[in-house]
Amino acid sequence: MKTIDLRSDTVTRPTPEMREAMMKAPVGDDVFEDDPTVNELQAKVAGMFGVEAALFVPSGSMGNQVCLYTHSKPGYELICDDNAHIDWYEVAAPAALSRLLMRPIPSNGGVPDPDLIEAAIRPVNIHSPETGIISVENTHNRHGGVIVPLAIMRRIAAIGAKHNVKCHLDGARIWNAHAATGVPLADWVVGFDSVSVCFSKGLGAPIGSAILGTREFVTRARRTRKMFGGGMRQVGIIAAAAIWAIDHQLPKLGEDHRRARRLAEQIARVPGVRLIPDPPPTNIVVIDVSERKIDTEKALARMKEQGVLIVPFGPGRLRAVANRDVDDDAIEVAAEVIRKTLAA
Ligand SMILES: *Cc1c(COP(=O)(O)O)cnc(C)c1O
């Protein structure tokens, strides 16, 4: 029995062609900025997003944390939404590494309310912490891959500029927002002071992220990356996989979205099962089974016995993520297994 792994879009394995590209990549010492493949990747990504510069980093978490550190001083306050990856899944790094105070505020199902953000910016006086950074996540993981609309992105960037607060985009899956809407990548980052993007999610590279910004910002971020232990040497071997992923997988991301919708449609046939949101806007399917009062641990174990892997996602919730390694036929099989298990 072949395992159908829908736990995340990070579970994909490099294709033979990707490995071939890795094998052939010219390399150098990237700490000396000497690796031609890394330099090619950085120039390519900067060009795609219409920014001055990009920096290759080992992970999305390091990308976010290098940006936060580079923008901040200890004691600065960081505004983010209360389900943000940087708050939930980065091991308190904003506090531990940058000594930031977190100010998580509610969103509308993953779409931030610019008025709430503006209201959360501290007055300038001797008592208050200084608001240093606003962070936005797009697409939004914990809110089921929701796309933060372009108009909201623009309003938040304008608020940051007006109050002299840096805006950071956790764009691990900004590729999916682009694929789902057709809005060019460069449009999503207008007015943002830093951005992190992942190559190892839907694009399917084994490792790697990039941070984007002005040349001046990226020069400072390069020092932060070195301090965090993220200076790498002949890493063109990995960057080659990211280049391959952009060229070959980015144009196909829409297939993941179509498969996520198909999966969702089948699962939602079970009475008392809800999708959040319905239909899934991108590649993430969040399934709310709380009305069915089933034991989710047992349900997941039964799915696993039948070769289908999905993850628990908070009380009464499960998450399945369409990814390159799960094709149309496998989606049908998984949909059947999940539907029958939840209906039992
Ligand atoms: C995956 C992800 C990251 C990066 O996580 P890593 O585990 O470091 O790769 C950052 N932000 C969001 C929203 C993510 O989904």
Short mmCIF file of C-alpha atoms and ligand atoms in Angstrom, two decimals:
data_model
loop_
_atom_site.label_atom_id
_atom_site.label_comp_id
_atom_site.label_asym_id
_atom_site.label_seq_id
_atom_site.Cartn_x
_atom_site.Cartn_y
_atom_site.Cartn_z
CA MET A 1 0.00 0.00 0.00
CA LYS A 2 1.32 3.39 -1.04
CA THR A 3 1.12 6.05 1.67
CA ILE A 4 -0.83 9.15 0.66
CA ASP A 5 0.80 11.91 2.68
CA LEU A 6 -1.38 15.00 3.11
CA ARG A 7 0.14 16.17 6.41
CA SER A 8 1.72 19.22 4.79
CA ASP A 9 3.06 20.60 1.52
CA THR A 10 6.53 20.18 3.06
CA VAL A 11 6.50 16.38 2.70
CA THR A 12 7.27 16.33 -1.04
CA ARG A 13 10.47 14.64 -2.19
CA PRO A 14 12.84 15.97 -4.85
CA THR A 15 12.06 14.63 -8.32
CA PRO A 16 14.78 12.90 -10.40
CA GLU A 17 15.00 16.04 -12.60
CA MET A 18 15.44 18.23 -9.53
CA ARG A 19 18.21 15.95 -8.25
CA GLU A 20 19.83 16.14 -11.67
CA ALA A 21 19.80 19.96 -11.50
CA MET A 22 21.32 19.78 -8.01
CA MET A 23 24.06 17.45 -9.20
CA LYS A 24 25.03 19.74 -12.04
CA ALA A 25 24.95 23.03 -10.12
CA PRO A 26 28.12 25.13 -10.15
CA VAL A 27 29.00 26.03 -6.55
CA GLY A 28 31.28 28.32 -4.53
CA ASP A 29 31.50 29.61 -0.97
CA ASP A 30 28.31 31.54 -0.35
CA VAL A 31 29.62 33.23 2.81
CA PHE A 32 32.08 34.88 0.41
CA GLU A 33 29.05 35.55 -1.88
CA ASP A 34 30.85 33.37 -4.37
CA ASP A 35 28.31 30.69 -5.17
CA PRO A 36 27.03 31.27 -8.72
CA THR A 37 23.89 29.17 -8.23
CA VAL A 38 22.89 30.95 -5.03
CA ASN A 39 23.55 34.29 -6.72
CA GLU A 40 21.40 33.22 -9.66
CA LEU A 41 18.55 32.17 -7.36
CA GLN A 42 18.71 35.42 -5.38
CA ALA A 43 18.72 37.56 -8.53
CA LYS A 44 15.89 35.52 -10.02
CA VAL A 45 13.67 35.80 -6.95
CA ALA A 46 14.40 39.50 -6.46
CA GLY A 47 13.42 40.05 -10.10
CA MET A 48 10.19 38.08 -9.78
CA PHE A 49 9.11 40.13 -6.76
CA GLY A 50 10.38 43.45 -8.10
CA VAL A 51 12.67 44.11 -5.13
CA GLU A 52 16.31 45.17 -5.01
CA ALA A 53 17.74 42.09 -3.34
CA ALA A 54 17.11 38.61 -1.97
CA LEU A 55 18.96 36.40 0.50
CA PHE A 56 18.85 32.60 0.61
CA VAL A 57 18.21 31.17 4.10
CA PRO A 58 17.88 27.58 5.35
CA SER A 59 14.25 27.75 6.53
CA GLY A 60 11.13 29.87 6.59
CA SER A 61 11.44 30.31 10.33
CA MET A 62 14.97 31.61 9.98
CA GLY A 63 13.77 33.90 7.18
CA ASN A 64 11.11 35.43 9.41
CA GLN A 65 13.39 35.70 12.42
CA VAL A 66 16.29 37.24 10.51
CA CYS A 67 13.87 39.89 9.21
CA LEU A 68 12.39 40.61 12.65
CA TYR A 69 15.83 40.88 14.26
CA THR A 70 17.19 43.09 11.48
CA HIS A 71 14.23 45.50 11.82
CA SER A 72 14.21 45.76 15.58
CA LYS A 73 15.69 46.79 18.89
CA PRO A 74 15.08 44.83 22.12
CA GLY A 75 11.73 45.83 23.63
CA TYR A 76 10.10 46.79 20.36
CA GLU A 77 6.54 45.57 19.99
CA LEU A 78 5.55 43.30 17.12
CA ILE A 79 1.94 43.35 15.91
CA CYS A 80 0.72 40.15 14.30
CA ASP A 81 -2.54 38.25 14.07
CA ASP A 82 -3.39 35.85 16.86
CA ASN A 83 -2.99 32.76 14.67
CA ALA A 84 0.27 33.81 13.02
CA HIS A 85 2.95 31.21 12.31
CA ILE A 86 5.55 33.49 13.94
CA ASP A 87 3.50 33.37 17.15
CA TRP A 88 2.43 29.70 17.12
CA TYR A 89 5.15 27.72 15.44
CA GLU A 90 8.49 29.48 15.80
CA VAL A 91 9.26 28.47 19.39
CA ALA A 92 8.92 32.01 20.82
CA ALA A 93 11.85 33.11 18.66
CA PRO A 94 10.71 36.77 18.49
CA ALA A 95 11.07 36.88 22.29
CA ALA A 96 14.04 34.54 22.63
CA LEU A 97 16.18 35.92 19.79
CA SER A 98 15.08 39.53 19.26
CA ARG A 99 13.55 40.31 22.69
CA LEU A 100 10.36 41.54 21.04
CA LEU A 101 7.04 41.98 22.82
CA MET A 102 4.31 40.18 20.90
CA ARG A 103 0.99 41.91 20.32
CA PRO A 104 -1.25 39.29 18.70
CA ILE A 105 -4.59 40.72 17.59
CA PRO A 106 -7.68 39.00 16.15
CA SER A 107 -8.30 38.78 12.41
CA ASN A 108 -11.35 38.04 10.28
CA GLY A 109 -10.65 34.40 9.50
CA GLY A 110 -7.03 35.17 8.69
CA VAL A 111 -7.66 38.51 6.99
CA PRO A 112 -6.29 41.27 9.23
CA ASP A 113 -8.42 44.32 10.00
CA PRO A 114 -6.26 47.37 9.15
CA ASP A 115 -8.25 49.52 11.61
CA LEU A 116 -7.43 47.12 14.47
CA ILE A 117 -3.78 47.15 13.46
CA GLU A 118 -3.68 50.95 13.39
CA ALA A 119 -5.44 51.11 16.76
CA ALA A 120 -2.81 48.73 18.22
CA ILE A 121 0.08 51.04 17.31
CA ARG A 122 1.34 52.58 20.55
CA PRO A 123 1.37 56.28 21.22
CA VAL A 124 4.85 57.80 21.40
CA ASN A 125 5.49 58.53 25.07
CA ILE A 126 7.82 57.61 27.91
CA HIS A 127 5.59 54.76 29.19
CA SER A 128 4.72 52.78 26.09
CA PRO A 129 6.67 50.17 24.22
CA GLU A 130 7.65 51.30 20.76
CA THR A 131 5.70 49.59 17.98
CA GLY A 132 8.44 48.36 15.65
CA ILE A 133 6.93 45.87 13.23
CA ILE A 134 3.62 44.78 11.75
CA SER A 135 3.71 41.21 10.42
CA VAL A 136 1.16 39.81 7.98
CA GLU A 137 0.85 36.15 6.87
CA ASN A 138 -0.32 35.47 3.31
CA THR A 139 -1.63 32.87 2.57
CA HIS A 140 -2.66 32.08 6.11
CA ASN A 141 -1.80 28.61 7.38
CA ARG A 142 -3.93 28.27 10.54
CA HIS A 143 -6.87 29.89 8.75
CA GLY A 144 -6.95 27.27 6.01
CA GLY A 145 -4.83 28.92 3.34
CA VAL A 146 -6.87 32.11 3.20
CA ILE A 147 -5.60 34.81 0.85
CA VAL A 148 -5.24 38.27 2.37
CA PRO A 149 -6.65 40.49 -0.41
CA LEU A 150 -4.36 42.91 -2.17
CA ALA A 151 -6.39 45.94 -1.03
CA ILE A 152 -5.83 44.95 2.63
CA MET A 153 -2.10 44.42 2.01
CA ARG A 154 -1.91 47.93 0.55
CA ARG A 155 -3.80 49.48 3.47
CA ILE A 156 -1.51 47.81 6.00
CA ALA A 157 1.59 48.96 4.12
CA ALA A 158 0.20 52.51 4.12
CA ILE A 159 -0.44 52.35 7.89
CA GLY A 160 3.14 51.18 8.45
CA ALA A 161 4.52 54.02 6.34
CA LYS A 162 2.29 56.60 8.06
CA HIS A 163 3.40 55.55 11.56
CA ASN A 164 7.00 54.72 10.67
CA VAL A 165 6.49 51.06 11.58
CA LYS A 166 8.17 48.34 9.48
CA CYS A 167 5.90 45.91 7.63
CA HIS A 168 6.95 42.28 7.28
CA LEU A 169 5.21 39.70 5.11
CA ASP A 170 5.43 36.05 6.12
CA GLY A 171 4.94 34.93 2.54
CA ALA A 172 5.88 31.27 3.00
CA ARG A 173 2.91 30.56 0.69
CA ILE A 174 2.60 33.85 -1.20
CA TRP A 175 3.16 31.70 -4.30
CA ASN A 176 -0.26 30.17 -3.67
CA ALA A 177 -1.92 33.61 -3.43
CA HIS A 178 -0.36 34.42 -6.79
CA ALA A 179 -1.40 31.08 -8.34
CA ALA A 180 -4.98 31.35 -7.06
CA THR A 181 -5.58 34.96 -8.14
CA GLY A 182 -3.23 35.57 -11.06
CA VAL A 183 -2.04 38.73 -9.29
CA PRO A 184 1.71 39.08 -10.07
CA LEU A 185 4.10 38.21 -7.24
CA ALA A 186 5.53 41.73 -7.27
CA ASP A 187 2.13 43.28 -6.53
CA TRP A 188 1.76 41.42 -3.22
CA VAL A 189 4.90 42.91 -1.66
CA VAL A 190 4.46 46.59 -2.57
CA GLY A 191 5.14 48.75 0.49
CA PHE A 192 6.48 45.87 2.61
CA ASP A 193 9.91 46.39 4.17
CA SER A 194 10.73 42.68 4.25
CA VAL A 195 9.28 39.44 2.96
CA SER A 196 10.07 35.78 3.52
CA VAL A 197 9.11 33.14 0.95
CA CYS A 198 9.51 29.32 1.14
CA PHE A 199 10.80 27.04 -1.60
CA SER A 200 10.11 23.90 0.42
CA LYS A 201 6.30 24.20 0.68
CA GLY A 202 4.17 23.84 -2.43
CA LEU A 203 7.13 24.45 -4.74
CA GLY A 204 8.58 21.18 -3.50
CA ALA A 205 12.27 21.99 -2.99
CA PRO A 206 13.87 19.95 -0.19
CA ILE A 207 15.22 22.95 1.74
CA GLY A 208 15.27 26.70 1.66
CA SER A 209 13.61 30.08 1.81
CA ALA A 210 14.50 33.58 0.75
CA ILE A 211 14.11 36.98 2.34
CA LEU A 212 13.49 40.01 0.18
CA GLY A 213 13.98 43.74 0.59
CA THR A 214 16.11 46.70 -0.32
CA ARG A 215 19.82 46.20 -0.93
CA GLU A 216 20.53 48.05 2.31
CA PHE A 217 18.17 45.78 4.30
CA VAL A 218 19.55 42.60 2.76
CA THR A 219 23.13 43.68 3.53
CA ARG A 220 22.20 44.00 7.20
CA ALA A 221 20.13 40.80 7.09
CA ARG A 222 23.18 38.93 5.77
CA ARG A 223 25.01 39.77 9.01
CA THR A 224 22.01 38.64 11.07
CA ARG A 225 21.84 35.39 9.10
CA LYS A 226 25.52 34.75 9.90
CA MET A 227 24.89 35.48 13.58
CA PHE A 228 21.97 33.02 13.64
CA GLY A 229 24.22 30.34 12.17
CA GLY A 230 22.64 30.47 8.73
CA GLY A 231 25.75 31.32 6.70
CA MET A 232 26.20 28.39 4.33
CA ARG A 233 29.04 27.38 2.03
CA GLN A 234 28.64 25.38 -1.23
CA VAL A 235 24.90 25.70 -0.94
CA GLY A 236 24.32 26.14 -4.66
CA ILE A 237 23.59 22.43 -4.57
CA ILE A 238 20.41 23.32 -2.66
CA ALA A 239 19.71 26.59 -4.46
CA ALA A 240 19.62 24.61 -7.73
CA ALA A 241 16.63 22.69 -6.39
CA ALA A 242 14.85 25.97 -5.58
CA ILE A 243 15.51 27.30 -9.11
CA TRP A 244 14.15 24.07 -10.55
CA ALA A 245 11.11 24.30 -8.27
CA ILE A 246 10.33 27.86 -9.40
CA ASP A 247 10.67 27.00 -13.07
CA HIS A 248 8.74 23.73 -13.00
CA GLN A 249 6.45 23.70 -10.00
CA LEU A 250 5.24 27.29 -9.65
CA PRO A 251 3.27 27.05 -12.93
CA LYS A 252 1.56 23.91 -11.56
CA LEU A 253 0.52 25.17 -8.11
CA GLY A 254 -3.04 25.63 -9.35
CA GLU A 255 -3.28 21.83 -9.58
CA ASP A 256 -2.82 21.58 -5.82
CA HIS A 257 -5.65 24.07 -5.39
CA ARG A 258 -7.94 22.11 -7.69
CA ARG A 259 -7.13 18.90 -5.79
CA ALA A 260 -7.69 20.55 -2.43
CA ARG A 261 -11.16 21.64 -3.60
CA ARG A 262 -11.95 18.15 -4.87
CA LEU A 263 -10.87 16.60 -1.57
CA ALA A 264 -12.85 19.19 0.39
CA GLU A 265 -15.99 18.66 -1.66
CA GLN A 266 -15.98 14.92 -0.95
CA ILE A 267 -15.25 15.29 2.75
CA ALA A 268 -17.96 17.95 3.19
CA ARG A 269 -20.59 15.42 2.13
CA VAL A 270 -20.44 13.96 5.64
CA PRO A 271 -23.23 15.52 7.74
CA GLY A 272 -21.87 17.73 10.53
CA VAL A 273 -18.47 18.16 8.90
CA ARG A 274 -17.53 21.75 8.02
CA LEU A 275 -14.68 23.20 6.02
CA ILE A 276 -12.88 26.31 7.23
CA PRO A 277 -13.17 28.17 4.98
CA ASP A 278 -15.54 26.54 2.50
CA PRO A 279 -14.39 26.04 -0.22
CA PRO A 280 -10.65 26.00 0.48
CA PRO A 281 -9.14 29.04 -1.29
CA THR A 282 -5.72 27.45 -1.94
CA ASN A 283 -4.06 24.12 -1.07
CA ILE A 284 -4.96 23.75 2.63
CA VAL A 285 -8.13 21.95 3.74
CA VAL A 286 -9.15 22.55 7.35
CA ILE A 287 -11.88 20.14 8.43
CA ASP A 288 -14.03 20.93 11.47
CA VAL A 289 -15.53 17.74 12.91
CA SER A 290 -16.54 19.12 16.30
CA GLU A 291 -20.27 18.63 15.62
CA ARG A 292 -19.73 14.92 14.99
CA LYS A 293 -18.24 14.38 18.45
CA ILE A 294 -15.81 11.76 17.17
CA ASP A 295 -12.50 10.83 18.71
CA THR A 296 -10.15 12.56 16.28
CA GLU A 297 -7.08 10.61 17.50
CA LYS A 298 -8.82 7.34 16.71
CA ALA A 299 -10.08 8.63 13.37
CA LEU A 300 -6.55 9.67 12.38
CA ALA A 301 -5.22 6.25 13.41
CA ARG A 302 -7.87 4.52 11.28
CA MET A 303 -6.96 6.69 8.28
CA LYS A 304 -3.30 5.86 8.83
CA GLU A 305 -4.06 2.12 8.81
CA GLN A 306 -5.49 2.71 5.34
CA GLY A 307 -2.41 4.63 4.20
CA VAL A 308 -3.76 8.19 4.46
CA LEU A 309 -1.91 10.71 6.60
CA ILE A 310 -3.46 14.00 7.77
CA VAL A 311 -2.83 15.97 10.97
CA PRO A 312 -4.80 17.15 14.02
CA PHE A 313 -5.26 20.93 13.89
CA GLY A 314 -6.60 22.03 17.27
CA PRO A 315 -9.69 20.78 19.13
CA GLY A 316 -12.15 19.10 16.74
CA ARG A 317 -10.12 20.06 13.70
CA LEU A 318 -8.03 18.22 11.12
CA ARG A 319 -5.85 19.52 8.30
CA ALA A 320 -5.04 18.02 4.90
CA VAL A 321 -2.71 19.79 2.47
CA ALA A 322 -2.66 19.04 -1.25
CA ASN A 323 0.88 18.72 -2.55
CA ARG A 324 2.80 17.77 -5.66
CA ASP A 325 3.34 14.14 -4.59
CA VAL A 326 -0.41 13.40 -4.38
CA ASP A 327 -1.99 13.08 -7.84
CA ASP A 328 -5.64 13.02 -8.91
CA ASP A 329 -6.06 9.28 -8.35
CA ALA A 330 -4.50 9.45 -4.90
CA ILE A 331 -6.78 12.38 -4.00
CA GLU A 332 -9.81 10.23 -4.87
CA VAL A 333 -8.54 7.39 -2.68
CA ALA A 334 -7.75 9.76 0.20
CA ALA A 335 -11.14 11.48 -0.10
CA GLU A 336 -12.88 8.10 0.16
CA VAL A 337 -10.85 7.01 3.20
CA ILE A 338 -11.30 10.33 5.04
CA ARG A 339 -15.02 10.57 4.19
CA LYS A 340 -15.83 7.04 5.29
CA THR A 341 -13.80 7.31 8.45
CA LEU A 342 -15.48 10.56 9.48
CA ALA A 343 -18.93 9.20 8.61
CA ALA A 344 -18.46 5.98 10.62
C1 LIG B 1 6.04 26.71 6.92
C2 LIG B 1 5.84 28.11 7.30
C3 LIG B 1 6.92 28.90 7.70
C4 LIG B 1 8.33 28.35 7.81
O1 LIG B 1 8.41 27.21 8.59
P1 LIG B 1 9.70 26.29 8.57
O2 LIG B 1 9.26 25.12 9.38
O3 LIG B 1 10.80 27.04 9.19
O4 LIG B 1 9.96 25.94 7.16
C5 LIG B 1 6.69 30.22 7.98
N1 LIG B 1 5.46 30.74 7.89
C6 LIG B 1 4.39 30.03 7.50
C7 LIG B 1 3.06 30.68 7.39
C8 LIG B 1 4.53 28.69 7.20
O5 LIG B 1 3.48 27.97 6.83
#
